[in-house]
Short mmCIF file of C-alpha atoms in Angstrom, two decimals:
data_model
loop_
_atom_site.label_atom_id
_atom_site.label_comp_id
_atom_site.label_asym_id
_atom_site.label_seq_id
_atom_site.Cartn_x
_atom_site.Cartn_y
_atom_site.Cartn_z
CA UNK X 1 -12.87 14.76 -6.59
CA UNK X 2 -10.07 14.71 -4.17
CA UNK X 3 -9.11 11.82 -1.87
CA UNK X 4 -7.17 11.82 1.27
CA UNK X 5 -4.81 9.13 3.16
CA UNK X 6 -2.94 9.37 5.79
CA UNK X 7 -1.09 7.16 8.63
CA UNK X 8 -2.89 10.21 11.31
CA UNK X 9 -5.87 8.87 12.76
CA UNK X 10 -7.67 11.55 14.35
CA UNK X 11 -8.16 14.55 14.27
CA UNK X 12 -5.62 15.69 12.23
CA UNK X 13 -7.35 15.10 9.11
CA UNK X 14 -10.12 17.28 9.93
CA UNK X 15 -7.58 20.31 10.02
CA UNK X 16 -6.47 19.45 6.26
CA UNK X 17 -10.12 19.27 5.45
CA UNK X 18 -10.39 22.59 6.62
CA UNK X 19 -7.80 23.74 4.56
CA UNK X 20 -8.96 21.95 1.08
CA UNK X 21 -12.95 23.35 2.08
CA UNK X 22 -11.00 27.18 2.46
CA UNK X 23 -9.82 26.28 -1.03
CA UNK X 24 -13.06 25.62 -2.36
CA UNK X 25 -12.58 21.72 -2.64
CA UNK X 26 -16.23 20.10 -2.03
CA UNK X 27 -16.16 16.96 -3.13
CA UNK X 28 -14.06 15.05 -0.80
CA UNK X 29 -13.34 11.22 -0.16
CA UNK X 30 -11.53 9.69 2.50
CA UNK X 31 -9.69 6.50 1.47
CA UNK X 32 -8.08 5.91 5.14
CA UNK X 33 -6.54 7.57 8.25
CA UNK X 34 -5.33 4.31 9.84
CA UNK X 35 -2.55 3.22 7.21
CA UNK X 36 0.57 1.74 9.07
CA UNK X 37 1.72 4.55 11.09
CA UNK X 38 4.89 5.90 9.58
CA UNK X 39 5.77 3.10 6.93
CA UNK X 40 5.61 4.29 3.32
CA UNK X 41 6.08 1.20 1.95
CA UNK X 42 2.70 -0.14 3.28
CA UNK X 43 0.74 2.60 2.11
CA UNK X 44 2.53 2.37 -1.42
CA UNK X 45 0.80 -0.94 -1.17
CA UNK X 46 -2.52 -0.22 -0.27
CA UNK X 47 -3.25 2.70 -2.49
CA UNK X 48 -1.90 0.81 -5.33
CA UNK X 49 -4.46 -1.66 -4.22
CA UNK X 50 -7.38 1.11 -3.79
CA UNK X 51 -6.84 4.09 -5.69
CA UNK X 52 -7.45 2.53 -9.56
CA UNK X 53 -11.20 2.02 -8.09
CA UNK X 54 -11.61 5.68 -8.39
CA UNK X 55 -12.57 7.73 -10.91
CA UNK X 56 -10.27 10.97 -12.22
CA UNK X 57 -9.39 12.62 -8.66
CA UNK X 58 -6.40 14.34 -7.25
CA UNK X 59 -5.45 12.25 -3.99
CA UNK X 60 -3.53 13.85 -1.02
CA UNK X 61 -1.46 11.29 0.92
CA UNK X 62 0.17 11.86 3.65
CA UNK X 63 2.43 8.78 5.21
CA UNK X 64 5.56 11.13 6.17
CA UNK X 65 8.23 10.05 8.80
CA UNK X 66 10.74 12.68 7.38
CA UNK X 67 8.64 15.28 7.98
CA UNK X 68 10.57 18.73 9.05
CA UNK X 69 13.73 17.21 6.66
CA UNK X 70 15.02 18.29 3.49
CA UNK X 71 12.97 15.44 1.96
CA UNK X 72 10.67 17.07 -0.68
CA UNK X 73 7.30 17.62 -1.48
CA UNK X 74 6.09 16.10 -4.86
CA UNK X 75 3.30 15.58 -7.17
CA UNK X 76 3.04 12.84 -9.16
CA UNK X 77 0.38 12.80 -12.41
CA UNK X 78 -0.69 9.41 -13.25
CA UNK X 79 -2.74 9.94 -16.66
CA UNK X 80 -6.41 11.69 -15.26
CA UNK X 81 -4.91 11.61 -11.96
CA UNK X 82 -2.67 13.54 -9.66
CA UNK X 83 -1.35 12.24 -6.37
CA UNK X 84 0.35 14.91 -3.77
CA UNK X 85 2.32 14.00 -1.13
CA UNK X 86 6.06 13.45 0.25
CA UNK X 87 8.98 11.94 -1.70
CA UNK X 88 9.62 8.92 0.16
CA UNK X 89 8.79 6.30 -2.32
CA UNK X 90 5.07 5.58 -1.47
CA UNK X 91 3.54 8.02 -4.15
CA UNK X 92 4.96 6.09 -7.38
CA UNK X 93 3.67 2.45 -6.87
CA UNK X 94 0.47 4.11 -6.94
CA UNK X 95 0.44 5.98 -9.48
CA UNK X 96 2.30 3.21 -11.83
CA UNK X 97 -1.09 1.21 -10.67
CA UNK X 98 -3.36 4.15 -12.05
CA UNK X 99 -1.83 4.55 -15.54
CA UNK X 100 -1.47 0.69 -16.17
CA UNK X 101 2.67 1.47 -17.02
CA UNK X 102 5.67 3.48 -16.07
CA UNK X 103 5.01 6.81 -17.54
CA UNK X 104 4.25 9.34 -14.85
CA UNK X 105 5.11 13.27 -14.50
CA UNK X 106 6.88 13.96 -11.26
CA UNK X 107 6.78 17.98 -10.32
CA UNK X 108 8.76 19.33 -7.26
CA UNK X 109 6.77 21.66 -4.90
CA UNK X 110 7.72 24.67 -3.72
CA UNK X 111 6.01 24.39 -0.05
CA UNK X 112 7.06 27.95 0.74
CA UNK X 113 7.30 28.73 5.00
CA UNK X 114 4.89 26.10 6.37
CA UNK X 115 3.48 27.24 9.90
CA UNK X 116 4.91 23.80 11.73
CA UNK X 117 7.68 21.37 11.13
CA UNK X 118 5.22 18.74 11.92
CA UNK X 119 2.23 18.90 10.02
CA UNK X 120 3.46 19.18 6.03
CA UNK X 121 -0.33 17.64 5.56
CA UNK X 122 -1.83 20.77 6.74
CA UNK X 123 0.61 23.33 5.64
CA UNK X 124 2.25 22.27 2.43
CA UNK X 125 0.45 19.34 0.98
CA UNK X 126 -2.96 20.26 1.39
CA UNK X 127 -2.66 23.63 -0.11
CA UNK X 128 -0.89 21.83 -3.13
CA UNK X 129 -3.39 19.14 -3.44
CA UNK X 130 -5.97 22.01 -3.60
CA UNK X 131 -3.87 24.24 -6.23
CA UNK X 132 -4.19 20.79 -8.22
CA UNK X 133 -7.64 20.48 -8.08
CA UNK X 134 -8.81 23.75 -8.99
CA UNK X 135 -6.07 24.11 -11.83
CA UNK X 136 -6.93 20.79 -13.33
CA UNK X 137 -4.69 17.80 -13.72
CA UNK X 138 -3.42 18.37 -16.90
CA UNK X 139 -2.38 22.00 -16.38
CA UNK X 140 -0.02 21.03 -13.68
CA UNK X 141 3.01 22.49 -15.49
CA UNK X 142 1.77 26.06 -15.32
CA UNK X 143 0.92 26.31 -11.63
CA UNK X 144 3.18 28.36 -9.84
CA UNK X 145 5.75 26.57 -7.70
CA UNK X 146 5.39 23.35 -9.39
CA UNK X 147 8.68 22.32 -11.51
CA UNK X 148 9.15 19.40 -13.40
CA UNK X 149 11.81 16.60 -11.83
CA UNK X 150 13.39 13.39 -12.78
CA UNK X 151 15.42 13.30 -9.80
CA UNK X 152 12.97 11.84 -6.80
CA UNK X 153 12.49 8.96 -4.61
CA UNK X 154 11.60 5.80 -6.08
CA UNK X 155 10.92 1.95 -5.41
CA UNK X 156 9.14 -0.69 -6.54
CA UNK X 157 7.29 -2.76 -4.32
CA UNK X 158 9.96 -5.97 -3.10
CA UNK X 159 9.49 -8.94 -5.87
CA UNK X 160 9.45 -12.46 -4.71
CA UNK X 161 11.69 -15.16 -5.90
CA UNK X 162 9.43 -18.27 -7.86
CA UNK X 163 10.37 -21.69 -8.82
CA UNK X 164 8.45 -24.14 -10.00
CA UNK X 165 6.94 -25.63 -6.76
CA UNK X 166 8.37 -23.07 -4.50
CA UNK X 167 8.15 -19.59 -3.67
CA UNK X 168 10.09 -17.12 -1.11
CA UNK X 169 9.03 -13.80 -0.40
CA UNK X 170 8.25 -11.72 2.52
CA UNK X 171 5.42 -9.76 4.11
CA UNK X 172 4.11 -6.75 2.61
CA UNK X 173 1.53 -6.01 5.21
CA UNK X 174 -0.83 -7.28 7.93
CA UNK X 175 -4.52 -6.00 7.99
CA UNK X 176 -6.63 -5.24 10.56
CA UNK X 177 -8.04 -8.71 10.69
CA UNK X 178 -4.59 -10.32 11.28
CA UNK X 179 -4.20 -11.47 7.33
CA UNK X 180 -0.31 -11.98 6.33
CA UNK X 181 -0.20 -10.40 2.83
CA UNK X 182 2.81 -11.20 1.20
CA UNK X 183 5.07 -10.29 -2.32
CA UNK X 184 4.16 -13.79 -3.79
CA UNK X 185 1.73 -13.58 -6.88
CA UNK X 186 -1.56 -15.04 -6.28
CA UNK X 187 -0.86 -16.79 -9.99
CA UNK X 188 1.95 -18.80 -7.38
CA UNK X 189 -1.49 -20.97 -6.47
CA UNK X 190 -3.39 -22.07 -9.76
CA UNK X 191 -3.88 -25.25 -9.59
CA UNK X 192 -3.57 -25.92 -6.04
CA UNK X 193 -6.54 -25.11 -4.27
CA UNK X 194 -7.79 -28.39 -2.57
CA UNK X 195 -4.33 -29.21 -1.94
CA UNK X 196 -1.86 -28.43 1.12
CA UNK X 197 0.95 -25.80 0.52
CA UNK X 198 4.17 -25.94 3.17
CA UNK X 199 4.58 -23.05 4.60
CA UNK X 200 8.13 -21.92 6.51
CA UNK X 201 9.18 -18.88 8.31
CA UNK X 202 10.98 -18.33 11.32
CA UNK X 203 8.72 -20.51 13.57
CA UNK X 204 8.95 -23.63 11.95
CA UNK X 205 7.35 -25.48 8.75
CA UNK X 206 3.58 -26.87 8.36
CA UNK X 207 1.64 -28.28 5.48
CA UNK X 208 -1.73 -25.57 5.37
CA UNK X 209 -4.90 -26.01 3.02
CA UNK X 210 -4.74 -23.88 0.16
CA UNK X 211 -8.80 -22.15 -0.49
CA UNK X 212 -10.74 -20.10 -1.80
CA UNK X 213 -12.77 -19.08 0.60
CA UNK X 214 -11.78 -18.75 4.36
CA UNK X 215 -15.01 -21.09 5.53
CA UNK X 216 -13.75 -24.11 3.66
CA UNK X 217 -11.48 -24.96 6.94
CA UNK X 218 -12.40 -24.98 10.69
CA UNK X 219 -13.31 -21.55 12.45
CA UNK X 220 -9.23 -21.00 13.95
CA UNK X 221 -7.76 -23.19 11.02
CA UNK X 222 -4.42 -21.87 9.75
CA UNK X 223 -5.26 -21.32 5.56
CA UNK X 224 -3.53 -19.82 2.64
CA UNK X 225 -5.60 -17.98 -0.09
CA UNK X 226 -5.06 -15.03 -2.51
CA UNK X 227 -6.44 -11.79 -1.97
CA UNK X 228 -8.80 -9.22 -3.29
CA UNK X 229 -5.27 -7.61 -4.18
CA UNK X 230 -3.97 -10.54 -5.75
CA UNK X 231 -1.29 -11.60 -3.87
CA UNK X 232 -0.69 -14.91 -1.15
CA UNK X 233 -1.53 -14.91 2.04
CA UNK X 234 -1.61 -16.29 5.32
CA UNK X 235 -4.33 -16.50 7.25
CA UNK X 236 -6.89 -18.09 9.48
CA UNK X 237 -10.43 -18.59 9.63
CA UNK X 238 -11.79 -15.95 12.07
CA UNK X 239 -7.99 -15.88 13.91
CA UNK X 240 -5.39 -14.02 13.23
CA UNK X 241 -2.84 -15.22 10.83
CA UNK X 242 0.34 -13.36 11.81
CA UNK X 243 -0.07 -14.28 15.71
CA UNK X 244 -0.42 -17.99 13.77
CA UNK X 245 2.57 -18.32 11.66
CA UNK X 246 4.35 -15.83 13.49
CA UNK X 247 4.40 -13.18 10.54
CA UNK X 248 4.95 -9.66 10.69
CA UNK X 249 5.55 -6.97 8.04
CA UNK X 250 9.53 -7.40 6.16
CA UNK X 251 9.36 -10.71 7.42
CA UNK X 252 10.03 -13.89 5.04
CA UNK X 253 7.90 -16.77 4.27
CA UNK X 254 8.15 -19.56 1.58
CA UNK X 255 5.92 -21.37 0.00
CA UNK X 256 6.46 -25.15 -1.75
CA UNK X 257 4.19 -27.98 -2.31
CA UNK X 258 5.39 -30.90 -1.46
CA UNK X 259 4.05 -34.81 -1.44
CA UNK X 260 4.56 -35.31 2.09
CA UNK X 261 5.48 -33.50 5.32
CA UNK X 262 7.60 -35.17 8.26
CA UNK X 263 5.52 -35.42 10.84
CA UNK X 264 8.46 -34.31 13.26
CA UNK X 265 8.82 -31.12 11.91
CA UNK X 266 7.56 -28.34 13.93
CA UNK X 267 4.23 -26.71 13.59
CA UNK X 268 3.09 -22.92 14.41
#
């Protein structure tokens, strides 16, 4: 199986299809084309949310605003799995997610004279992805043009700062429904549900229901739950969260429960 993700849209995937079906690659799965457009951190986040569902594959991502730079081309094996892409960061989160730990293989690859400066997907990473699959993950070491690194980009998704009753972080991402998905562990909220967290960012402070379930408050009610991915966020009941708290992507948030809130303080 091979997977492919991307920031494109369309129809540029359909042209590295193309080039993985030339290959002989059959059995393809798209994960998603619509990841934030040129922001490797949010796609580092998402595929470390999606890609442990799937079985053994080699996965071909493809979030890349350095295209046409020096910045390299990489692929990463995660235990059964391989994931091909740029080095920028958003391949290793990932991957850490798929083996369960730290220990990954990063290889450096040779992407020879790609046709554009603008389309690595099509040209370099697609060919490589393919070269993976047909080789096999764990004979990544002899392909040609593959070399073995330990100098490549690297991050860890941001950590958020806990304290007893309190909790600051930021925004990860924002999904297409509006939901504010921050760094703060969803572990930040046992206990709690039933009870009113307040929440402050840049717009002001407000005391919001903490739920399970996004029905539990009034259809446009402000909430805060924990996601399918585990972490906090902010949302609202068929709304839009970050257009509610005022929330977008890098920006910060913190959480604390509190007995009371002043009823002067200002609300989103």
């Amino acid at each position: 199986m091979l997977t492919l993700a991307s920031d494109f849209g369309s129809p540029y995937p359909a042209a590295m299809k193309g080039v993985l079906r030339s290959h002989g690659v059959a059995d393809l799965v798209d994960v998603a084309h619509d990841l934030p457009q040129g922001d490797p951190r949010a796609a580092a986040f998402w595929l470390r949310f999606v890609l442990p569902e799937f079985p053994p594959a080699v996965h071909l991502v493809v979030v890349d605003p350095g295209v046409g730079t020096d910045r390299a081309a990489i692929c990463v094996r995660a235990g059964d799995h391989a994931l091909v892409g740029p080095d920028n960061g958003c391949l290793l989160p990932p991957a850490r997610a798929l083996t369960g730990d730290d220990e990954v293989d990063v290889f450096a690859v040779d992407g020879g004279d790609p046709r554009s400066s603008t389309f690595h997907g099509r040209d370099v990473f697609a060919p490589a992805a393919a070269a993976v699959h047909e080789a096999g993950v764990d004979r990544i070491d002899d392909l040609d043009g593959f070399t073995r690194v330990d100098d490549y980009d690297d991050y860890d998704l941001p950590s958020a700062w806990i304290e007893t009753a309190t909790a600051a972080g930021e925004v990860l991402v924002v999904d297409d429904f509006g939901n504010s998905v921050t760094n703060v562990p969803g572990e930040f909220l046992d206990g709690h549900v039933g009870e009113s967290v307040v929440v402050e960012t840049a717009a002001g402070r407000e005391a919001v229901p903490v739920v399970e379930t996004f029905a539990e408050v009034p259809k446009h009610d402000p909430l805060v739950t924990v996601g399918s991915h585990g972490f906090v966020e902010c949302d609202v009941n068929q709304g839009r969260g970050d257009e509610a708290f005022d929330l977008a992507p890098g920006r910060s948030v913190t959480f604390s429960f509190e007995e009371s809130v002043a009823a002067t303080v200002p609300t989103f």
